[in-house]
Coordinates of C-alpha atoms in Angstrom, one line a residue:
M1 CA 2.0 -10.3 -29.1
W2 CA 5.6 -9.4 -28.2
V3 CA 6.8 -10.9 -31.5
L4 CA 4.9 -8.1 -33.3
L5 CA 6.4 -5.3 -31.3
P6 CA 8.9 -4.3 -34.1
V7 CA 6.0 -3.9 -36.4
F8 CA 4.1 -1.7 -34.1
R9 CA 7.2 0.3 -33.3
G10 CA 7.7 1.0 -37.0
L11 CA 4.0 1.9 -37.4
A12 CA 4.4 4.4 -34.4
R13 CA 7.3 6.1 -36.2
L14 CA 5.5 6.3 -39.5
A15 CA 2.1 7.2 -38.3
P16 CA 2.3 8.5 -34.6
G17 CA -1.4 9.3 -34.4
I18 CA -2.5 5.7 -35.1
G19 CA 0.6 3.7 -34.3
G20 CA 1.4 5.4 -31.0
P21 CA -1.8 4.3 -29.2
L22 CA -1.5 0.8 -30.7
L23 CA 2.1 0.4 -29.6
G24 CA 1.2 1.6 -26.1
A25 CA -1.7 -0.9 -25.8
V26 CA 0.5 -3.8 -27.0
L27 CA 3.3 -2.9 -24.6
L28 CA 0.9 -2.9 -21.7
R29 CA -0.5 -6.2 -22.7
C30 CA 3.0 -7.7 -22.9
A31 CA 3.9 -6.3 -19.5
A32 CA 0.8 -7.8 -17.9
P33 CA -0.3 -10.8 -20.1
G34 CA -3.9 -11.7 -19.9
W35 CA -3.4 -15.4 -20.8
V36 CA -2.7 -16.9 -17.4
L37 CA -1.8 -20.4 -18.6
V38 CA 0.9 -19.1 -21.0
R39 CA 4.3 -18.9 -19.4
P40 CA 5.2 -15.2 -19.2
R41 CA 8.3 -13.6 -20.6
P42 CA 11.3 -13.0 -18.3
S43 CA 10.8 -10.3 -15.7
E44 CA 13.5 -8.0 -17.0
R45 CA 11.8 -8.1 -20.4
R46 CA 8.4 -7.2 -18.9
L47 CA 10.0 -4.4 -17.0
S48 CA 11.6 -2.9 -20.2
W49 CA 8.2 -3.1 -21.9
A50 CA 6.5 -1.3 -19.0
Q51 CA 9.3 1.4 -19.0
E52 CA 8.8 1.8 -22.8
A53 CA 5.1 2.3 -22.3
V54 CA 5.6 4.9 -19.6
A55 CA 8.0 6.8 -21.8
L56 CA 5.5 6.6 -24.7
Y57 CA 2.6 8.0 -22.7
R58 CA 4.6 10.7 -21.1
A59 CA 5.4 11.9 -24.6
R60 CA 1.6 12.0 -25.3
P61 CA 0.1 14.3 -22.5
G62 CA -3.4 13.8 -23.8
A63 CA -3.7 10.3 -22.3
P64 CA -3.4 10.6 -18.5
D65 CA -5.4 7.4 -17.8
R66 CA -3.1 5.4 -20.0
L67 CA -0.1 6.9 -18.3
A68 CA -1.4 6.1 -14.9
R69 CA -2.0 2.5 -16.0
A70 CA 1.5 2.3 -17.5
L71 CA 3.0 3.6 -14.2
A72 CA 1.0 1.0 -12.2
L73 CA 2.3 -1.8 -14.4
H74 CA 5.8 -0.4 -14.2
A75 CA 5.5 -0.5 -10.4
Q76 CA 4.3 -4.1 -10.6
T77 CA 7.2 -5.2 -12.9
L78 CA 9.7 -3.5 -10.6
T79 CA 8.6 -5.8 -7.8
L80 CA 9.3 -8.8 -10.1
V81 CA 13.0 -7.8 -10.1
D82 CA 13.2 -6.9 -6.4
R83 CA 13.4 -3.2 -6.9
Y84 CA 10.9 -2.3 -4.2
E85 CA 11.9 1.2 -3.3
E86 CA 11.5 2.2 -6.9
A87 CA 8.2 0.4 -7.0
C88 CA 6.9 2.6 -4.2
V89 CA 8.0 5.7 -6.2
A90 CA 6.2 4.4 -9.3
V91 CA 3.0 3.8 -7.2
D92 CA 3.2 7.4 -6.0
A93 CA 3.7 8.6 -9.5
A94 CA 0.7 6.6 -10.8
T95 CA -1.6 8.0 -8.1
T96 CA -0.6 11.6 -8.9
V97 CA -0.9 11.8 -12.7
P98 CA -2.9 15.0 -13.4
G99 CA -6.3 14.4 -14.8
A100 CA -6.1 10.6 -14.5
R101 CA -9.2 8.7 -13.4
L102 CA -8.2 5.4 -11.7
S103 CA -10.8 2.6 -11.8
P104 CA -11.5 0.9 -8.4
A105 CA -9.6 -2.1 -9.6
Q106 CA -6.6 0.0 -10.5
A107 CA -6.7 1.9 -7.2
A108 CA -6.8 -1.4 -5.2
H109 CA -4.0 -2.8 -7.3
L110 CA -1.8 0.2 -6.5
R111 CA -2.3 -0.4 -2.8
F112 CA -1.5 -4.1 -3.4
V113 CA 1.8 -3.3 -5.0
R114 CA 2.7 -0.7 -2.3
A115 CA 1.9 -3.2 0.5
Q116 CA 4.1 -5.8 -1.1
S117 CA 6.9 -3.3 -1.7
L118 CA 6.8 -1.9 1.9
L119 CA 6.9 -5.4 3.3
E120 CA 10.0 -6.3 1.3
C121 CA 11.6 -3.0 2.3
G122 CA 11.2 -3.8 6.0
R123 CA 8.6 -1.2 6.6
T124 CA 6.2 -3.7 8.0
E125 CA 3.9 -1.5 10.1
E126 CA 3.2 0.6 7.0
A127 CA 2.7 -2.5 4.9
L128 CA 0.2 -3.8 7.4
E129 CA -2.0 -0.7 7.1
E130 CA -1.7 -0.6 3.3
A131 CA -2.6 -4.3 3.1
R132 CA -5.6 -3.8 5.3
Q133 CA -6.8 -0.9 3.1
C134 CA -6.1 -2.9 0.0
V135 CA -8.4 -5.7 1.2
E136 CA -11.1 -3.2 1.9
A137 CA -10.7 -1.6 -1.5
Y138 CA -11.1 -5.0 -3.3
R139 CA -14.1 -5.8 -1.2
R140 CA -15.8 -2.6 -2.2
A141 CA -14.7 -2.7 -5.9
P142 CA -17.2 -4.0 -8.4
A143 CA -16.3 -6.8 -10.8
P144 CA -13.3 -5.6 -12.8
A145 CA -13.4 -4.7 -16.4
R146 CA -11.8 -7.2 -18.8
R147 CA -8.6 -5.2 -19.1
D148 CA -8.2 -4.9 -15.3
R149 CA -8.5 -8.6 -14.6
A150 CA -4.7 -8.9 -14.6
L151 CA -4.3 -6.2 -11.9
G152 CA -4.7 -8.3 -8.8
S153 CA -7.7 -9.7 -6.9
L154 CA -9.2 -10.0 -3.5
P155 CA -7.5 -13.4 -2.8
G156 CA -4.2 -11.9 -3.6
A157 CA -4.8 -9.0 -1.3
L158 CA -5.9 -11.3 1.5
R159 CA -2.8 -13.4 1.1
T160 CA -0.6 -10.3 1.3
Y161 CA -2.5 -9.1 4.4
A162 CA -2.0 -12.5 6.1
L163 CA 1.6 -12.6 5.1
V164 CA 2.3 -9.2 6.7
L165 CA 0.5 -10.3 9.9
G166 CA 2.7 -13.4 10.1
V167 CA 5.9 -11.4 9.7
L168 CA 4.8 -9.1 12.5
G169 CA 4.3 -12.2 14.7
H170 CA 0.4 -12.1 14.8
T171 CA 0.3 -15.7 13.7
E172 CA -3.3 -16.5 15.0
Q173 CA -4.7 -13.5 13.1
S174 CA -2.6 -14.4 10.0
V175 CA -4.1 -18.0 10.0
L176 CA -7.6 -16.6 10.3
V177 CA -7.0 -14.4 7.2
Y178 CA -5.4 -17.4 5.3
E179 CA -8.4 -19.5 6.2
E180 CA -10.8 -16.9 4.8
C181 CA -8.7 -16.7 1.6
A182 CA -8.7 -20.5 1.3
A183 CA -12.5 -20.6 1.7
L184 CA -12.8 -18.0 -1.0
L185 CA -10.5 -19.9 -3.4
R186 CA -12.5 -23.1 -2.8
S187 CA -15.7 -21.3 -3.9
M188 CA -14.3 -19.9 -7.1
S189 CA -14.9 -21.5 -10.5
L190 CA -12.1 -23.0 -12.5
R191 CA -12.0 -20.0 -14.8
Q192 CA -11.8 -17.6 -11.8
V193 CA -9.0 -19.7 -10.2
S194 CA -7.0 -19.6 -13.4
R195 CA -6.7 -15.8 -12.9
V196 CA -5.1 -16.3 -9.4
L197 CA -3.0 -19.3 -10.4
L198 CA -0.1 -18.5 -8.1
V199 CA -2.2 -17.3 -5.2
M200 CA -3.7 -20.7 -4.4
P201 CA -0.5 -22.7 -3.8
R202 CA 1.0 -19.8 -1.8
V203 CA -2.1 -19.6 0.4
F204 CA -2.4 -23.3 1.1
V205 CA 1.3 -23.8 1.7
E206 CA 1.6 -20.7 4.0
L207 CA -1.6 -21.8 5.8
V208 CA 0.0 -25.2 6.6
G209 CA 3.1 -23.3 7.9
G210 CA 1.0 -21.1 10.1
L211 CA -0.9 -24.0 11.6
T212 CA 2.3 -25.8 12.2
D213 CA 3.8 -22.7 14.0
L214 CA 0.7 -22.6 16.2
G215 CA 1.1 -26.3 17.1
R216 CA -2.2 -27.2 15.3
Y217 CA -0.5 -30.3 13.7
E218 CA -3.7 -32.3 13.1
E219 CA -5.3 -29.4 11.2
A220 CA -2.1 -28.9 9.2
L221 CA -2.0 -32.6 8.2
A222 CA -5.7 -32.6 7.3
L223 CA -5.0 -29.7 4.9
A224 CA -2.0 -31.5 3.3
P225 CA -3.9 -33.1 0.4
E226 CA -5.3 -29.8 -0.8
A227 CA -1.9 -28.1 -0.4
R228 CA -0.2 -30.9 -2.3
E229 CA -2.8 -30.6 -5.1
S230 CA -2.3 -26.8 -5.3
V231 CA 1.5 -27.1 -5.9
G232 CA 0.9 -29.4 -8.9
G233 CA -0.9 -29.2 -12.2
A234 CA -0.9 -26.0 -14.3
A235 CA 0.8 -23.9 -11.7
A236 CA 3.8 -26.2 -11.5
F237 CA 4.0 -26.4 -15.3
S238 CA 3.8 -22.7 -15.9
F239 CA 5.8 -21.4 -12.9
P240 CA 8.3 -24.2 -11.8
E241 CA 10.7 -21.6 -10.4
I242 CA 7.9 -20.4 -8.0
V243 CA 6.0 -23.6 -7.2
R244 CA 9.0 -25.9 -6.7
P245 CA 10.2 -24.0 -3.6
L246 CA 6.6 -24.0 -2.3
R247 CA 6.7 -27.8 -2.5
V248 CA 9.9 -27.9 -0.5
R249 CA 8.4 -25.6 2.1
L250 CA 5.3 -27.7 2.4
L251 CA 7.2 -30.9 2.9
V252 CA 9.4 -29.4 5.5
D253 CA 6.3 -28.2 7.5
L254 CA 4.6 -31.6 7.1
A255 CA 7.8 -33.3 8.4
R256 CA 7.7 -31.1 11.4
C257 CA 4.0 -32.0 12.0
H258 CA 4.7 -35.8 11.8
S259 CA 7.7 -35.3 14.1
A260 CA 5.5 -33.4 16.7
R261 CA 3.0 -36.3 16.6
G262 CA 5.7 -38.9 17.2
D263 CA 5.5 -40.5 13.8
R264 CA 9.3 -40.5 13.2
D265 CA 9.1 -42.8 10.1
A266 CA 6.7 -40.5 8.3
A267 CA 8.7 -37.4 9.4
R268 CA 11.9 -38.8 8.0
A269 CA 10.3 -39.9 4.7
T270 CA 8.8 -36.5 4.3
A271 CA 12.0 -34.7 5.0
E272 CA 13.9 -36.9 2.5
A273 CA 11.2 -36.0 -0.1
A274 CA 11.8 -32.3 0.7
V275 CA 15.5 -32.8 0.1
A276 CA 14.8 -34.6 -3.2
E277 CA 12.6 -31.7 -4.4
A278 CA 15.2 -29.1 -3.3
R279 CA 18.0 -30.8 -5.3
T280 CA 16.3 -29.7 -8.6
P281 CA 17.5 -26.4 -10.1
A282 CA 14.2 -24.6 -9.3
G283 CA 14.3 -25.7 -5.6
A284 CA 18.0 -25.2 -5.0
A285 CA 17.4 -22.1 -2.9
W286 CA 15.6 -24.2 -0.3
L287 CA 18.2 -27.0 -0.2
T288 CA 19.7 -25.8 3.1
V289 CA 16.3 -25.6 4.8
A290 CA 15.4 -29.1 3.6
L291 CA 18.8 -30.5 4.8
E292 CA 18.4 -28.8 8.2
C293 CA 14.9 -30.4 8.5
L294 CA 16.3 -33.8 7.5
S295 CA 19.2 -33.6 10.0
E296 CA 16.8 -33.0 12.8
R297 CA 14.6 -35.9 11.8
L298 CA 17.7 -38.2 11.5
S299 CA 18.8 -37.1 15.0
E300 CA 15.4 -38.1 16.4
A301 CA 15.7 -41.5 14.7
D302 CA 19.3 -42.0 16.0
A303 CA 20.5 -42.4 12.5
H304 CA 23.9 -40.9 13.3
D305 CA 25.8 -41.9 10.2
E306 CA 23.2 -40.4 7.9
E307 CA 23.0 -37.3 10.2
V308 CA 26.8 -36.8 10.0
S309 CA 26.7 -36.9 6.1
T310 CA 23.7 -34.6 6.0
L311 CA 25.3 -32.0 8.3
Q312 CA 28.6 -32.2 6.4
E313 CA 26.8 -31.5 3.1
L314 CA 24.9 -28.6 4.9
A315 CA 28.2 -27.2 6.2
D316 CA 29.8 -27.4 2.7
L317 CA 26.9 -25.4 1.3
Y318 CA 27.2 -22.7 4.0
A319 CA 31.0 -22.6 3.5
D320 CA 30.5 -21.7 -0.2
R321 CA 28.4 -18.7 0.7
S322 CA 29.7 -15.2 1.6
Q323 CA 30.7 -14.3 5.1
E324 CA 27.0 -13.4 5.8
G325 CA 26.5 -17.1 6.1
D326 CA 29.0 -17.6 8.9
P327 CA 26.4 -17.9 11.8
L328 CA 24.6 -20.7 9.9
L329 CA 27.9 -22.4 9.1
A330 CA 29.0 -22.1 12.8
K331 CA 25.8 -23.6 14.1
T332 CA 25.9 -26.5 11.6
L333 CA 29.5 -27.2 12.5
D334 CA 28.7 -27.2 16.2
D335 CA 25.9 -29.8 15.6
L336 CA 28.3 -31.8 13.4
A337 CA 30.9 -31.8 16.2
R338 CA 28.2 -33.0 18.7
C339 CA 27.5 -35.9 16.3
H340 CA 31.2 -36.8 16.2
R341 CA 31.5 -36.7 20.0
R342 CA 28.5 -38.8 20.4
A343 CA 30.1 -41.4 18.1
G344 CA 33.2 -41.4 20.2
D345 CA 35.4 -39.5 17.7
N346 CA 36.6 -36.8 20.1
T347 CA 39.5 -35.7 17.9
E348 CA 37.3 -34.9 14.9
A349 CA 34.8 -33.2 17.3
V350 CA 37.5 -30.8 18.4
V351 CA 38.6 -30.1 14.8
V352 CA 35.1 -29.3 13.7
T353 CA 34.3 -27.2 16.8
R354 CA 37.4 -25.1 16.1
R355 CA 36.0 -24.3 12.7
S356 CA 32.7 -23.4 14.4
V357 CA 34.5 -21.0 16.8
A358 CA 36.3 -19.4 13.9
A359 CA 33.1 -18.8 12.0
Y360 CA 31.4 -17.3 15.1
R361 CA 34.5 -15.0 15.6
R362 CA 34.0 -13.7 12.1
A363 CA 30.3 -13.2 12.7
A364 CA 30.9 -11.5 16.1
A365 CA 33.5 -9.2 14.6
R366 CA 30.8 -7.8 12.2
D367 CA 27.9 -8.0 14.7
P368 CA 28.4 -8.2 18.5
A369 CA 25.0 -9.9 18.7
Y370 CA 26.7 -13.2 18.0
E371 CA 29.0 -12.9 21.0
P372 CA 26.8 -15.1 23.3
E373 CA 26.9 -17.9 20.7
L374 CA 30.7 -17.5 20.5
A375 CA 30.9 -18.0 24.3
R376 CA 28.6 -21.0 24.1
V377 CA 30.7 -22.7 21.4
L378 CA 33.9 -21.9 23.2
A379 CA 32.5 -23.8 26.3
N380 CA 31.6 -26.7 24.0
L381 CA 35.1 -26.6 22.6
S382 CA 36.5 -26.9 26.1
I383 CA 34.3 -29.9 26.9
R384 CA 35.3 -31.6 23.7
Q385 CA 39.0 -30.9 24.2
E386 CA 38.8 -32.4 27.7
G387 CA 37.2 -35.4 26.1
A388 CA 40.1 -35.6 23.8
S389 CA 42.6 -35.5 26.8
D390 CA 43.8 -32.0 25.9
A391 CA 43.3 -30.5 29.4
E392 CA 45.5 -27.4 28.9
S393 CA 43.6 -26.4 25.7
A394 CA 40.3 -27.1 27.5
V395 CA 41.3 -24.6 30.2
T396 CA 42.3 -21.9 27.7
S397 CA 39.0 -22.2 25.8
A398 CA 36.9 -22.2 29.0
R399 CA 38.7 -19.2 30.3
E400 CA 37.9 -17.2 27.2
A401 CA 34.2 -18.4 27.4
V402 CA 34.1 -17.2 31.0
T403 CA 35.7 -13.8 30.2
L404 CA 33.3 -13.2 27.3
T405 CA 30.2 -14.2 29.3
R406 CA 31.3 -12.0 32.3
R407 CA 31.6 -9.0 30.0
L408 CA 28.1 -9.7 28.5
A409 CA 26.7 -10.0 32.1
E410 CA 27.9 -6.5 32.8
S411 CA 25.1 -5.2 30.5
D412 CA 22.5 -7.9 31.1
W413 CA 23.1 -9.6 34.4
R414 CA 19.7 -11.4 34.5
T415 CA 20.4 -13.1 31.2
H416 CA 24.1 -13.8 31.3
G417 CA 24.6 -14.3 35.1
P418 CA 23.4 -17.9 35.1
L419 CA 25.3 -18.5 31.9
T420 CA 28.4 -17.2 33.7
A421 CA 27.9 -19.9 36.3
R422 CA 27.6 -22.5 33.6
R423 CA 30.8 -21.4 32.0
L424 CA 32.5 -21.5 35.4
H425 CA 31.4 -25.1 35.7
V426 CA 33.0 -25.9 32.4
L427 CA 36.2 -24.1 33.5
G428 CA 36.3 -25.9 36.8
Q429 CA 35.9 -29.2 35.1
A430 CA 38.8 -28.4 32.8
L431 CA 41.0 -27.2 35.7
R432 CA 40.3 -30.4 37.7
S433 CA 41.6 -32.4 34.7
T434 CA 44.9 -30.6 35.1
G435 CA 45.0 -31.4 38.8
D436 CA 44.6 -27.7 39.9
L437 CA 42.2 -28.4 42.8
T438 CA 42.5 -25.0 44.3
A439 CA 41.5 -23.2 41.1
T440 CA 38.7 -25.8 40.6
V441 CA 37.2 -25.1 44.0
A442 CA 37.5 -21.3 43.4
C443 CA 35.5 -21.7 40.1
Y444 CA 32.8 -23.8 41.7
E445 CA 32.5 -21.4 44.7
E446 CA 32.1 -18.4 42.4
A447 CA 29.5 -20.3 40.3
E448 CA 27.5 -21.0 43.4
A449 CA 27.6 -17.4 44.5
V450 CA 26.4 -16.3 41.0
L451 CA 23.6 -18.7 41.1
L452 CA 22.5 -17.6 44.6
D453 CA 22.0 -14.2 43.1
H454 CA 19.5 -15.7 40.6
D455 CA 17.7 -18.2 42.7
D456 CA 14.4 -16.8 41.6
L457 CA 14.9 -17.8 37.9
P458 CA 13.6 -21.0 36.4
G459 CA 16.1 -23.8 36.2
V460 CA 18.6 -22.2 38.6
E461 CA 17.7 -24.5 41.5
A462 CA 18.8 -27.6 39.6
Q463 CA 21.9 -25.9 38.3
L464 CA 22.8 -24.9 41.9
A465 CA 22.4 -28.5 43.1
T466 CA 24.8 -29.7 40.4
I467 CA 27.4 -27.0 41.3
R468 CA 27.2 -28.0 44.9
D469 CA 27.7 -31.6 44.0
V470 CA 30.9 -31.0 42.0
L471 CA 32.1 -28.5 44.6
A472 CA 31.8 -31.2 47.3
D473 CA 33.8 -33.6 45.1
A474 CA 36.5 -31.0 44.6
L475 CA 36.7 -30.2 48.3
L476 CA 36.9 -33.9 49.2
A477 CA 39.7 -34.4 46.7
R478 CA 41.6 -31.5 48.2
V479 CA 41.0 -32.6 51.8
V480 CA 42.9 -35.9 51.2
T481 CA 45.9 -34.2 49.6
G482 CA 46.5 -31.0 51.7
D483 CA 48.5 -30.2 54.8
L484 CA 46.9 -29.9 58.2
D485 CA 45.9 -26.3 58.0
S486 CA 44.3 -26.6 54.5
T487 CA 42.6 -29.8 55.6
L488 CA 40.9 -28.1 58.5
A489 CA 39.9 -25.2 56.2
D490 CA 38.4 -27.6 53.6
L491 CA 36.6 -29.6 56.3
R492 CA 35.0 -26.4 57.5
S493 CA 34.1 -25.5 53.9
L494 CA 32.5 -28.9 53.5
T495 CA 30.5 -28.5 56.7
D496 CA 29.3 -25.1 55.6
L497 CA 28.4 -26.5 52.2
A498 CA 26.4 -29.3 53.9
D499 CA 24.5 -26.8 56.0
R500 CA 23.4 -24.8 52.9
A501 CA 22.8 -27.8 50.6
D502 CA 19.8 -30.0 50.7
T503 CA 21.1 -33.0 48.7
Q504 CA 22.0 -36.3 50.2
Y505 CA 25.1 -36.5 48.1
V506 CA 26.7 -33.3 49.5
H507 CA 25.9 -34.4 53.1
A508 CA 27.4 -37.8 52.5
R509 CA 30.6 -36.2 50.9
C510 CA 31.1 -34.2 54.1
F511 CA 30.9 -37.2 56.3
R512 CA 33.1 -39.1 53.9
A513 CA 35.8 -36.4 54.1
F514 CA 35.9 -36.5 57.9
D515 CA 36.2 -40.3 57.8
L516 CA 39.0 -40.3 55.2
V517 CA 41.3 -37.8 57.1
R518 CA 40.5 -39.0 60.6
S519 CA 43.6 -39.2 62.7
D520 CA 44.6 -38.2 66.2
E521 CA 46.4 -35.2 64.9
V522 CA 43.4 -34.0 62.8
T523 CA 40.9 -34.8 65.6
R524 CA 42.9 -32.7 68.1
A525 CA 43.3 -29.9 65.7
W526 CA 39.6 -29.9 64.8
E527 CA 38.5 -29.9 68.4
S528 CA 41.0 -27.2 69.3
A529 CA 40.0 -24.9 66.4
T530 CA 36.2 -25.4 66.8
G531 CA 35.6 -26.3 70.4
E532 CA 33.4 -29.1 69.0
P533 CA 33.8 -32.9 69.0
Y534 CA 35.1 -34.4 65.8
P535 CA 32.2 -35.6 63.7
G536 CA 31.7 -39.3 63.3
G537 CA 29.2 -42.0 62.4
T538 CA 27.9 -43.5 59.2
Y539 CA 25.9 -41.7 56.5
Y540 CA 23.9 -43.7 54.0
F541 CA 22.8 -42.2 50.7
R542 CA 21.2 -43.3 47.5
T543 CA 23.4 -43.5 44.3
D544 CA 20.4 -43.5 41.9
R545 CA 20.1 -39.7 41.8
G546 CA 21.4 -37.9 38.7
R547 CA 24.3 -35.8 40.0
G548 CA 25.0 -34.0 36.7
S549 CA 28.7 -34.0 37.2
N550 CA 29.3 -33.0 33.6
P551 CA 27.9 -29.7 32.2
A552 CA 25.7 -30.4 29.2
E553 CA 26.7 -29.0 25.9
R554 CA 24.4 -26.3 24.7

């Protein structure tokens, strides 16, 4: 009908009494087309038609019902172009038109538009209540009149309600609502389904995602055939720009399910299919998500060459974005550097990690919430610089990581205290590479003291055992290189360490130190200083225990 609009506009100018109402009716039909299988006009065009209808009916005060309907469609078309605040204003205007009598379907539709707009504006709690009332309004409403069939439906309202619940983190409740909506869609006739053509693929794809998030992988995979069918056919033909991203999302979630069940071949094949879908113009917005999924699956399959190329492509995509994409770029570069280091290319790993640090610096400058990630990647840079035999640079990077983590610990000691110990471990390892054993011992002793303040936290016990192991190593190295006074001090430190440690390795290191420096002079000095006989004997220990001498990259 839009091709006839010039005719109706001319008629409205020549005969306002007859042409005005006709033009208004045609504009409303164009803004909310009733033929669901016909591809709609661009959103901006539909918005302009709705605005024209609003202006027309405001100039004709004798038609309040038509003005309210025009304002409702104006609100709906505003959501199509992401102008959600204005959509809320239009909804308020539609509900307050003097003398207007909204049908139950129109009233429910206005709640539907408001719920969607509030959600997109970040007013999630308000959106939840509005979506709940919208569902109740559609449940109570009788079958809509013919002209109101394009104004939303109960399945659409249920989908919005489930979506809001999911955003708020109520995933189990969200899945229950999605399942109710899916059951309703299955019971509808083909004609009824044609009126909710875009609701069905969204519901099934988002339900698969919710089940995946809950770890109900078997149920998600069992739903896969229905979901795949819903993102094909008429919906894919009429709305490729909407359905294609849904296909990518579905494949990504199914790849996660296959991976969780241990089927790595199926997980990789599904992730590759997601990337192929995302390489089309309509799916391009999801290409980064698909590539991230594929890189994870390639890592699981130990396909390192393919993982490097995938991460490189992903990093290039993030680098082309604005600075808002720096955190994603930094994380991707860190993963890429880890791949290079695993392949033995330490030099390239350092180069790429430096780029990751630079990206996190930019992100942290705009938002201090990224400072913990900056500290983590600085520690990784130190580890990789040490692997590339650049010990001085490794010390510099590790010192910055320690300084930053200490500052973070001032405001949140429980979270960043154990991380401070981890960073000190990295610094100690770098210092030992430079031969500075005194500073190395000081780092490890501080790390041990920090961990003792957090011995009630999960994982700290294992970290403490690792620190004591490397501390014993550093003390032993210093024992055999120091003068008599420092040797006696280090022997006492090793004995104290053995008393508070419960690992065979530390105990054996202590006995090993006494054996290595044994001499008449040391023996006399020890007995004179302590009043105890010089320790002796043989200590046997297993070497099959993981000592964890290298701090893991995180």
